Coordinates of C-alpha atoms and ligand atoms in Angstrom, one line a residue:
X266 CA 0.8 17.0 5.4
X267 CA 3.9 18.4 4.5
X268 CA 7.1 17.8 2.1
X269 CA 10.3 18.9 4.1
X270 CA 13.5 19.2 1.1
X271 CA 15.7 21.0 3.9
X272 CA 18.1 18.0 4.2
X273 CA 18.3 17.6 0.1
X274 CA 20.3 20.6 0.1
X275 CA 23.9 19.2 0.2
X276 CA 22.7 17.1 -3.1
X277 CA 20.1 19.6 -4.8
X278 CA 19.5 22.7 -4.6
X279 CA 16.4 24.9 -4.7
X280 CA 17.0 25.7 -8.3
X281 CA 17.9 22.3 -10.0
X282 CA 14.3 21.6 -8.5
X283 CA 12.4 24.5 -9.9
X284 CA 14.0 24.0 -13.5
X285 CA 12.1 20.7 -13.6
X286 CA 8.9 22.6 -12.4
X287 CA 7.4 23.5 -16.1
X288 CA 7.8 19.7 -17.0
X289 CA 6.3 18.2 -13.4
X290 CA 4.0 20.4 -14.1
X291 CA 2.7 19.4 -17.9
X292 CA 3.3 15.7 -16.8
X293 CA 0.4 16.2 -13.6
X294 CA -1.8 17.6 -16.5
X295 CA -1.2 15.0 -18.6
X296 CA -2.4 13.0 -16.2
X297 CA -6.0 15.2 -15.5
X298 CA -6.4 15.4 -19.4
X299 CA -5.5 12.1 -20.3
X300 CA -2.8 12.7 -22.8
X301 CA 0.0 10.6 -21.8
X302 CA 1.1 7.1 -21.4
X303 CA -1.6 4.6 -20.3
X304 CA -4.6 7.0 -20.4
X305 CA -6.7 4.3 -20.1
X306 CA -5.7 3.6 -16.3
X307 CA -6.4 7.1 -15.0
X308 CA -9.6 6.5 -13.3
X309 CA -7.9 6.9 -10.3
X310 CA -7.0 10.5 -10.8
X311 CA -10.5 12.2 -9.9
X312 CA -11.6 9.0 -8.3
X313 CA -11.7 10.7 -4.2
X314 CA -14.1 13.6 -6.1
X315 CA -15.9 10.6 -8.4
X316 CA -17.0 7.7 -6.2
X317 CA -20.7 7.7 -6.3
X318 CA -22.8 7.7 -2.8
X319 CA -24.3 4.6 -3.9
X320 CA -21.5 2.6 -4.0
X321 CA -20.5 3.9 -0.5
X322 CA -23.7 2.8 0.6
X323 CA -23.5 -0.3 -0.6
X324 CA -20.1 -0.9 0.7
X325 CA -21.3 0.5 4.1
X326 CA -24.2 -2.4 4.3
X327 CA -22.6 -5.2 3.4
X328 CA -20.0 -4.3 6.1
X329 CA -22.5 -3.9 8.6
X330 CA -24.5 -7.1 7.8
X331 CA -20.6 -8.7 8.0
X332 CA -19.7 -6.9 11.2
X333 CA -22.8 -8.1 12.9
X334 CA -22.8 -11.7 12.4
X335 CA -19.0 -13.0 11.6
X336 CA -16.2 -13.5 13.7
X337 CA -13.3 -13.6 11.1
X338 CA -13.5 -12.6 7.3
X339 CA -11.0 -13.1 4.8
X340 CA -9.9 -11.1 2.1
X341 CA -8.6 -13.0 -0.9
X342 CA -6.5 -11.3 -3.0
X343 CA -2.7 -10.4 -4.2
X344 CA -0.6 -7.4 -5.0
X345 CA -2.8 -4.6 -5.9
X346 CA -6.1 -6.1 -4.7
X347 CA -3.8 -6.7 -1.7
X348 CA -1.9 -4.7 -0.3
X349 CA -4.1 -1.1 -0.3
X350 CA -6.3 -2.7 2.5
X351 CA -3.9 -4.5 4.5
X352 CA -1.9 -1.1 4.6
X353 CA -4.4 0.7 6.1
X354 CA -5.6 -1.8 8.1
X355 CA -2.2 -2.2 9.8
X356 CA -1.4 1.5 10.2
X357 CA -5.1 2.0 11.6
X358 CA -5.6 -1.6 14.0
X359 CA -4.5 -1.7 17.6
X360 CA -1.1 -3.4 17.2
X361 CA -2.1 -6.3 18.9
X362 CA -5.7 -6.4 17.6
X363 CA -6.2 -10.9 17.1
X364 CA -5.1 -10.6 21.3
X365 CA -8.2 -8.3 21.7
X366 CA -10.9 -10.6 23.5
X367 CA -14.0 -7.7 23.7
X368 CA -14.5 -6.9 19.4
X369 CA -16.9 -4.9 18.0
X370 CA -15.6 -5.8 14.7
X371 CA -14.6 -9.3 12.7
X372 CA -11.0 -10.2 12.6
X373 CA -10.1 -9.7 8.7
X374 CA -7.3 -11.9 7.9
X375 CA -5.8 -12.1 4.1
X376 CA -5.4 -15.5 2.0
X377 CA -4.4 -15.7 -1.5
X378 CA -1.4 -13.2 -1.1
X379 CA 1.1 -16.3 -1.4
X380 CA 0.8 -19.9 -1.9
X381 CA 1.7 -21.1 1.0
X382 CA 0.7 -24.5 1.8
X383 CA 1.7 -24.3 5.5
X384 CA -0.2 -20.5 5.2
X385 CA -3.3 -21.5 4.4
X386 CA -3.3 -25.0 6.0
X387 CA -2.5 -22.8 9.5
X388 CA -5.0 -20.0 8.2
X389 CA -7.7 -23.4 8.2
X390 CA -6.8 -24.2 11.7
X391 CA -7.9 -20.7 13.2
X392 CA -11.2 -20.4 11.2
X393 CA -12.1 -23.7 13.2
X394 CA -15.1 -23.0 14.9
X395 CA -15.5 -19.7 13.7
X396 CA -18.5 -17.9 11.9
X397 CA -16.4 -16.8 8.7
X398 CA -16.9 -15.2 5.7
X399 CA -15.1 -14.0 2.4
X400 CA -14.1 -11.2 0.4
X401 CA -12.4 -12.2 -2.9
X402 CA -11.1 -10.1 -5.3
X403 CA -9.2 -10.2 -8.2
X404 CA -9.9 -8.0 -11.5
X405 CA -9.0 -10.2 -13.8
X406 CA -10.9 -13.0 -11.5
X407 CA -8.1 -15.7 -13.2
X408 CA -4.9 -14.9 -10.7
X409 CA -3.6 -18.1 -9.8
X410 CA -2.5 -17.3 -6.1
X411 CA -5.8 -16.2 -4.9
X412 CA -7.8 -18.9 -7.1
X413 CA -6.1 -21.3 -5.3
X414 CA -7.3 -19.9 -2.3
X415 CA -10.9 -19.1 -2.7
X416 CA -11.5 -22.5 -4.2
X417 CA -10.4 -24.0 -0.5
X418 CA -11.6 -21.4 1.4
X419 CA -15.4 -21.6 -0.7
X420 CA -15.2 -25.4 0.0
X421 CA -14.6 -25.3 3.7
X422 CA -17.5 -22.6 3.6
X423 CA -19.7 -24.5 1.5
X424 CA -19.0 -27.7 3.3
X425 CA -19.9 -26.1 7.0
X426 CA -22.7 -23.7 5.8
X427 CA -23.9 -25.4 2.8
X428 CA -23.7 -23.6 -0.8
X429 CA -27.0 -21.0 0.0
X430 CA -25.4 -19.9 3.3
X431 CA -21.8 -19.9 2.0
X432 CA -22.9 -17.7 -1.2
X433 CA -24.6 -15.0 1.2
X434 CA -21.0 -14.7 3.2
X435 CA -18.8 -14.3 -0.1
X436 CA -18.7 -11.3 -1.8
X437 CA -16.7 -10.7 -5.1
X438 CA -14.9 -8.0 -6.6
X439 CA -14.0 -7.9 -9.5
X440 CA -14.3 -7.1 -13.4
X441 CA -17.6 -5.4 -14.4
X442 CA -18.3 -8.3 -16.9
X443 CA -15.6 -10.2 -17.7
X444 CA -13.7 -13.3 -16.3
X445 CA -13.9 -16.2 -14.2
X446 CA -14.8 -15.1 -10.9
X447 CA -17.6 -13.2 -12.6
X448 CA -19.1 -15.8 -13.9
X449 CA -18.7 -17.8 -10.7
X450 CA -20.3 -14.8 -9.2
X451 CA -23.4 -14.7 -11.6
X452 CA -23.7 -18.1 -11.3
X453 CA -23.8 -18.7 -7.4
X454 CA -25.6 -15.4 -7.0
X455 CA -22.8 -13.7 -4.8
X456 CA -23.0 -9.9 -4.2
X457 CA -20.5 -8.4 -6.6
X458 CA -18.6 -5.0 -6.7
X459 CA -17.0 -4.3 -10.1
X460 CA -13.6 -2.4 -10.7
X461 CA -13.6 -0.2 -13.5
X462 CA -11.4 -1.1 -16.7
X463 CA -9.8 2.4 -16.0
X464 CA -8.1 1.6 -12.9
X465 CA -5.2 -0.7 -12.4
X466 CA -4.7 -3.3 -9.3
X467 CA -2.0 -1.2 -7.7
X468 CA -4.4 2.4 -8.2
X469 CA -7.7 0.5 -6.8
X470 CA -7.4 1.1 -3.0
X471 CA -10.1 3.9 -2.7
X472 CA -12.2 1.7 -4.7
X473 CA -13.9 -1.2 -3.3
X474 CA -11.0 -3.2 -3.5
X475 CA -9.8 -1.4 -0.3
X476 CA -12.5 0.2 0.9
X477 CA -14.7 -2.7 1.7
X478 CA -12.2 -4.7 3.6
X479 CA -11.5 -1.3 5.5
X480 CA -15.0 -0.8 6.1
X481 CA -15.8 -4.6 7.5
X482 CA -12.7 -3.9 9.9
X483 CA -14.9 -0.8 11.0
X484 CA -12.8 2.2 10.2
X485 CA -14.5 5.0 8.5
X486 CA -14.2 5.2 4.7
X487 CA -15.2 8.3 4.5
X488 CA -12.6 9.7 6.4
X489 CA -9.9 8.0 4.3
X490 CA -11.4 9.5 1.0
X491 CA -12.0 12.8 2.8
X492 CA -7.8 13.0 3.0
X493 CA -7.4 11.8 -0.6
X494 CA -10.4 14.5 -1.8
X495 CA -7.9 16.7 0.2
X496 CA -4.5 16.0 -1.1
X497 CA -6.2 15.8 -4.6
X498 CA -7.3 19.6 -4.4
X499 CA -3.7 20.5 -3.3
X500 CA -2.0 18.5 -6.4
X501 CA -4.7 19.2 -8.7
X502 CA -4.0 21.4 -12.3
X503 CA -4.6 24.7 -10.6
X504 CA -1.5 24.5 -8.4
X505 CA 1.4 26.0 -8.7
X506 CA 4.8 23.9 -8.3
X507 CA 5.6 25.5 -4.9
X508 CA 2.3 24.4 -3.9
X509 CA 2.2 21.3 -5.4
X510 CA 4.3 18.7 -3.1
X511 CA 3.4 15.5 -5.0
X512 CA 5.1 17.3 -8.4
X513 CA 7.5 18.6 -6.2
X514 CA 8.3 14.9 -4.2
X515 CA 8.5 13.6 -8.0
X516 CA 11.2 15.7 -9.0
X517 CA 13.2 15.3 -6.2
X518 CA 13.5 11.6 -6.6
X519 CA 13.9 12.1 -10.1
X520 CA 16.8 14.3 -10.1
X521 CA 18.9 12.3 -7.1
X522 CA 18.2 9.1 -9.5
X523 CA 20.3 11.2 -12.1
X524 CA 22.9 11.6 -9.8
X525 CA 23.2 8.1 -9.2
X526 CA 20.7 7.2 -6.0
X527 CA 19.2 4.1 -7.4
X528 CA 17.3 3.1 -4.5
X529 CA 14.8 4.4 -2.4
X530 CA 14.2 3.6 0.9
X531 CA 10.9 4.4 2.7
X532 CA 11.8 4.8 6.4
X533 CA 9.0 5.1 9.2
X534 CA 9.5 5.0 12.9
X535 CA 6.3 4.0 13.9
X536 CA 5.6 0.6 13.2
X537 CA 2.0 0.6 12.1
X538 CA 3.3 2.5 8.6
X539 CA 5.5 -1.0 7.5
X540 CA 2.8 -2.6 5.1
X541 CA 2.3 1.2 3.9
X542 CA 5.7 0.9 2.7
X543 CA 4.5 -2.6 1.0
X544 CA 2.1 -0.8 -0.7
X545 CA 4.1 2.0 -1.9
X546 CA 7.0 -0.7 -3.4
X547 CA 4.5 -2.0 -5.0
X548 CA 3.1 1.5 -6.9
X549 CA 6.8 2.4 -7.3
X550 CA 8.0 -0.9 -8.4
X551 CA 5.6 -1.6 -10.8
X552 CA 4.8 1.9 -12.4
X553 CA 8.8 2.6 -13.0
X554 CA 10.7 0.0 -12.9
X555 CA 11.0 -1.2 -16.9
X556 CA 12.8 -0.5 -19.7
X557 CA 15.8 -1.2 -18.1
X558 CA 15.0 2.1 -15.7
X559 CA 13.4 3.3 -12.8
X560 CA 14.3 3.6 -8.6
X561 CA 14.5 0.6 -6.7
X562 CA 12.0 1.0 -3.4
X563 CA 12.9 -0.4 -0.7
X564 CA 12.1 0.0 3.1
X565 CA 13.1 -0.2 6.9
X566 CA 11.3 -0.2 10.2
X567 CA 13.3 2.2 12.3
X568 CA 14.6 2.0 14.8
X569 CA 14.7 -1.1 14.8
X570 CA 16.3 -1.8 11.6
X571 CA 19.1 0.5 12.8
X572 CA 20.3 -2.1 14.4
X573 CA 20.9 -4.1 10.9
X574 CA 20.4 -2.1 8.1
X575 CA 21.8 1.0 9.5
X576 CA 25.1 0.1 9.3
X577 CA 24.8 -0.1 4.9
X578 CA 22.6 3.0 5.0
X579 CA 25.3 4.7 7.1
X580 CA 28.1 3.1 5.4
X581 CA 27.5 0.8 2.5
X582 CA 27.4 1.6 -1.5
X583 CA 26.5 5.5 -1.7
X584 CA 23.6 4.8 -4.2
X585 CA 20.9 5.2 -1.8
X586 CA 18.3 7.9 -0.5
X587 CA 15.9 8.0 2.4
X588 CA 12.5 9.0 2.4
X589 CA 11.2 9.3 5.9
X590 CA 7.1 9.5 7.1
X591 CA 7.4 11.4 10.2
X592 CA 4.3 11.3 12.5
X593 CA 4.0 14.5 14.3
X594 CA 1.4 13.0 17.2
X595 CA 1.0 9.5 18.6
X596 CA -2.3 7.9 19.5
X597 CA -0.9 7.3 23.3
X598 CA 0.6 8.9 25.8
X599 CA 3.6 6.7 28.0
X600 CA 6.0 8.2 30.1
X601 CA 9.2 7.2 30.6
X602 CA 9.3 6.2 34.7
X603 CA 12.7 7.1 36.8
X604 CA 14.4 4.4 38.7
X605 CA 15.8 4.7 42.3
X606 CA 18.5 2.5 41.2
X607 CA 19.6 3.9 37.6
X608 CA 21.7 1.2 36.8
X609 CA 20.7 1.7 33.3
X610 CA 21.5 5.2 33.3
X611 CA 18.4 6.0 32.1
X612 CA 17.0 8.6 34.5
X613 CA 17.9 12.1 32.6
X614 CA 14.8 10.3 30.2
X615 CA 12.5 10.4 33.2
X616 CA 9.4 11.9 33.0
X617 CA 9.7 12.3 28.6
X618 CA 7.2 10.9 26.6
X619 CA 8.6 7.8 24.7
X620 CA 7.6 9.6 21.3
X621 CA 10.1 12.4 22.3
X622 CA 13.5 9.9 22.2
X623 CA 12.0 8.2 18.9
X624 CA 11.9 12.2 17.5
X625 CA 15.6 12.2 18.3
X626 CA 16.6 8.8 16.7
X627 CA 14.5 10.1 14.0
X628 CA 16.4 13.4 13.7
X629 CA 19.8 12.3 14.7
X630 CA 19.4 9.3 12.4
X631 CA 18.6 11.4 8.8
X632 CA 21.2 14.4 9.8
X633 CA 23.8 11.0 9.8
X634 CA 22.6 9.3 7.2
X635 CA 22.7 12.9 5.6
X636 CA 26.8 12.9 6.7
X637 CA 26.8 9.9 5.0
X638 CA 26.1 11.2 1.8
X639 CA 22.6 9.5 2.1
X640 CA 19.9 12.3 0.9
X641 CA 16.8 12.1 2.9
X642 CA 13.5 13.6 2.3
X643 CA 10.7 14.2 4.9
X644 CA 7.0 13.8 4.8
X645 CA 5.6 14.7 8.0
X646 CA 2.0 13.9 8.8
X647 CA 0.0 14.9 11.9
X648 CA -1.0 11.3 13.4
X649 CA -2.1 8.2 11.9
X650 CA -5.5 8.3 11.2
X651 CA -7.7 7.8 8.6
X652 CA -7.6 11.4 7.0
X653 CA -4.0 11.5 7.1
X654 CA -3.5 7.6 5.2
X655 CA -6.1 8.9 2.5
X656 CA -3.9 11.9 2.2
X657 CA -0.9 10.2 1.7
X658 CA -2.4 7.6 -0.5
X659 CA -3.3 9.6 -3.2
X660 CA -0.1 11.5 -2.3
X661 CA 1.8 8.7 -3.7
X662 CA -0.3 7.8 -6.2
X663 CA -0.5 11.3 -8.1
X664 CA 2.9 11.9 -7.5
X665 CA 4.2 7.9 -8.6
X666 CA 2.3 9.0 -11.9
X667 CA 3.5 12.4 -12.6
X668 CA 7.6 10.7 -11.4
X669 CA 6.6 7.7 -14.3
X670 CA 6.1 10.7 -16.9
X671 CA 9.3 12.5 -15.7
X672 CA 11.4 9.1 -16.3
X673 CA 9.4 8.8 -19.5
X674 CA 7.9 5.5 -19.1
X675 CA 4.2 4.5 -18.8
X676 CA 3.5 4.5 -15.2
X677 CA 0.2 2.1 -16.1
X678 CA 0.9 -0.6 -17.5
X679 CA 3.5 -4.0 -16.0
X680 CA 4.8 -6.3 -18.9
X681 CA 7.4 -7.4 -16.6
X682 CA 5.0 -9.3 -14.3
X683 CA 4.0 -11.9 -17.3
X684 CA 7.3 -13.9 -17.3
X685 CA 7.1 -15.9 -13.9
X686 CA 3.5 -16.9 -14.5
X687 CA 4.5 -18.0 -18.3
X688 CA 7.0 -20.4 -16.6
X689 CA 4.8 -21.5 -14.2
X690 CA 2.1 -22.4 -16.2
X691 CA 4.8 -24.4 -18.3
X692 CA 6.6 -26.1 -15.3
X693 CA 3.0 -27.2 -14.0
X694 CA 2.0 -28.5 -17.2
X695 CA -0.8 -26.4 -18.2
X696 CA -2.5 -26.7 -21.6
X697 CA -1.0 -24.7 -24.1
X698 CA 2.2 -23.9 -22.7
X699 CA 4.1 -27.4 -24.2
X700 CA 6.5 -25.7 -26.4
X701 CA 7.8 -23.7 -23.2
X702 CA 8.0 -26.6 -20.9
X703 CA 10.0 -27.9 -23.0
X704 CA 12.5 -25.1 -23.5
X705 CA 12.8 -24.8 -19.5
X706 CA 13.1 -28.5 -19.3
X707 CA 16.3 -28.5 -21.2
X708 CA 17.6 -25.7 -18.8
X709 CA 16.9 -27.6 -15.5
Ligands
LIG2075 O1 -1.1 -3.9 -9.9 C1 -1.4 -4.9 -10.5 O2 -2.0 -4.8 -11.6 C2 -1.2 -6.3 -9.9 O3 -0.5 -6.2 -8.8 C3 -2.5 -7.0 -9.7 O4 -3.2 -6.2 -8.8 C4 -2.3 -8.4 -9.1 O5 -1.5 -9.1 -10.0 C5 -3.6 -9.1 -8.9 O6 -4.4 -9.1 -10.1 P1 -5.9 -9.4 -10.1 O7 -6.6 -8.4 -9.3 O8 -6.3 -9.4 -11.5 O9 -6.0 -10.8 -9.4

């Protein structure tokens, strides 16, 4: 994996980045000693090195047992016990994997992640007749959204199966010993995996959080933390700045958000990375933005969102910079085939791989935007696979911590996502939250 800053250069140069070195540098130690802002989150840091065997192992078995005998399982959960698996699973699942008739592995589909009556009423329809079973998980087991869900989803379960059968196909994950899906779980005797206090929901995917939905789908865990373990050594303490490219990533955005780029916008071409992005807004989102600060993340799916947002990327409030995932390989090969007739003029891209004229809207596309005062900045992978996710996982994960120190706010921590579930409560007439209905009454 590397970080390419060549087309940063009309914006920053080589030496505003390497004055901000000393500090990128004491923030990614902060993060390895535990001395800044929301210490008490960092499990994540040495987590790839950490994670015992035995947890693998028991990961690894319960997929197995899940693989062999159901046909769909859903994963309940929301934001950060959300959108780590369904990222991978997306960038790493045949495209059209629910057309696939000949499966080796269960269909995992996600509930929870909304509160969608129509969702889960239509996600009901398709378990019809299907062996199914469930993942929930929630850390604080008392998330309203996937609640909602696993309290349908266990009753059609428990009303097909029966409550012994239906406990052996849920599994939970969640606190070590605290909250209500806990002590659901002690009480129905569901298998349980626990999340440690010391990580937070949006740092959890190589925990089980992500890695047992990614393991029931049948891609191989171990590869995915073999890339994190990887990109962990290259951004750990002994590194130097030059060598560092998550320090070096978070000082780049940190320095174009002085100059006024407010937003970011993860760019892939390659649609299989669009619920990475998902993920990443919501690591980005969360950890910075608060206190009245932080970059706005945003994404597109190019090309095709050339053909809508290009025309405010190329032309539209300067206050923007790209950062784009270029994939160097693709899984498959397809030639682009000549035509006797040419009417669509195609024919001098006869014979070229498709991947070659996506390289060139890729490259032609940032060396515009770049005309258009838009800064991009490239990370380049080899392929999507699972080495190359876990790399860039932890990628964005050390590097969203050590940008979160360099804007001097706790990366760790999100106040900000308390108010709508305050009002919510109120409006739905929850015990305890009178006082507040009635303020939002009067405002309505
Ligand atoms: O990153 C976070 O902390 C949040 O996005 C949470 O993951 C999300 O709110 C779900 O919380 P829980 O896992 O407690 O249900």
């Amino acid at each position: 994996m590397k970080l390419d800053l060549k087309q940063l250069e009309l914006f920053i140069d080589a030496e505003q980045i390497n004055t901000q070195a000393v500090e990128a540098l004491k923030a990614n130690v902060a993060l390895h000693r535990g001395t800044g802002a929301g210490n008490d989150f960092l499990g994540w840091v040495d987590l790839p090195k950490n994670i015992e065997t035995s947890e693998l192992n028991a990961i690894k078995e319960i997929a197995e047992e899940f693989r062999q005998k159901l046909d769909v399982v859903v994963v309940i959960g929301i934001g950060g016990s959300y959108l780590g698996a369904k990222a991978v699973l997306e960038a790493l699942s045949h495209t059209f994997d629910h057309l696939q008739t000949e499966r080796e592995n269960p269909i995992v589909l996600f509930a929870g992640q909304n509160i969608g009556e129509d969702y889960l009423s239509e996600l009901l329809d398709v378990l019809n007749n299907k062996e199914f079973g469930v993942v929930v998980i929630s850390k604080s087991g008392t998330t309203t959204e996937p609640a909602i869900a696993f309290r349908v989803l266990k009753k059609e379960l428990e009303d097909r199966k029966g409550v012994d059968e239906a406990s052996k196909r849920i599994v939970a994950v969640t606190d070590r010993s605290k909250g209500a899906l806990r002590q659901l779980s002690e009480q129905t005797d569901y298998r349980t995996f626990a999340i440690e206090d010391n990580i937070g929901g949006r740092y959890s995917v190589l925990t089980a959080v992500g890695l047992l939905p990614i393991a029931i789908a049948g891609f191989d865990i171990d590869r995915l933390l073999d890339g994190a373990r990887q990109m962990h050594q290259q951004t750990n303490t002994e590194q130097r700045f030059d060598e560092n490219i998550a320090a070096q990533y978070a000082v780049a955005r940190n320095l174009l958000y002085q100059q006024g780029k407010k937003i970011e916008i993860m760019v892939n071409y390659n649609p299989k990375l669009q619920y990475f992005a998902e993920w990443w807004k919501q690591l980005f989102g969360e950890s910075e933005g608060k206190e009245n600060k932080g970059i706005f993340p945003a994404n597109v799916n190019f090309t095709s969102d050339l053909h809508s947002m290009g025309q405010y990327i190329q032309e539209g409030e300067r206050n923007l910079f790209e950062t784009t995932i270029s994939v160097q390989q693709t899984e498959r090969s397809l030639q682009i085939p000549s035509d006797e007739a040419n009417l669509d003029k195609l024919n001098y891209l006869a014979g070229k791989q498709m991947d070659e004229v996506n390289k060139m809207a890729e490259l032609g596309t940032i060396l515009a935007h770049n005309d258009g005062n838009v800064p991009n900045i490239r990370i380049e992978i080899d392929k999507i696979d699972a080495f190359s996710i876990g790399e860039l996982i932890y990628f964005y994960e050390k590097a969203c911590g050590i940008s979160g120190y360099l804007l001097g706010v706790n990366p760790f921590d999100q106040p900000g996502v308390e108010a709508y579930k305050k009002n919510m409560f109120a409006l739905l007439g929850k015990a305890g939250f009178e006082k507040e209905r009635e303020a939002l009454l009067k405002r309505i």
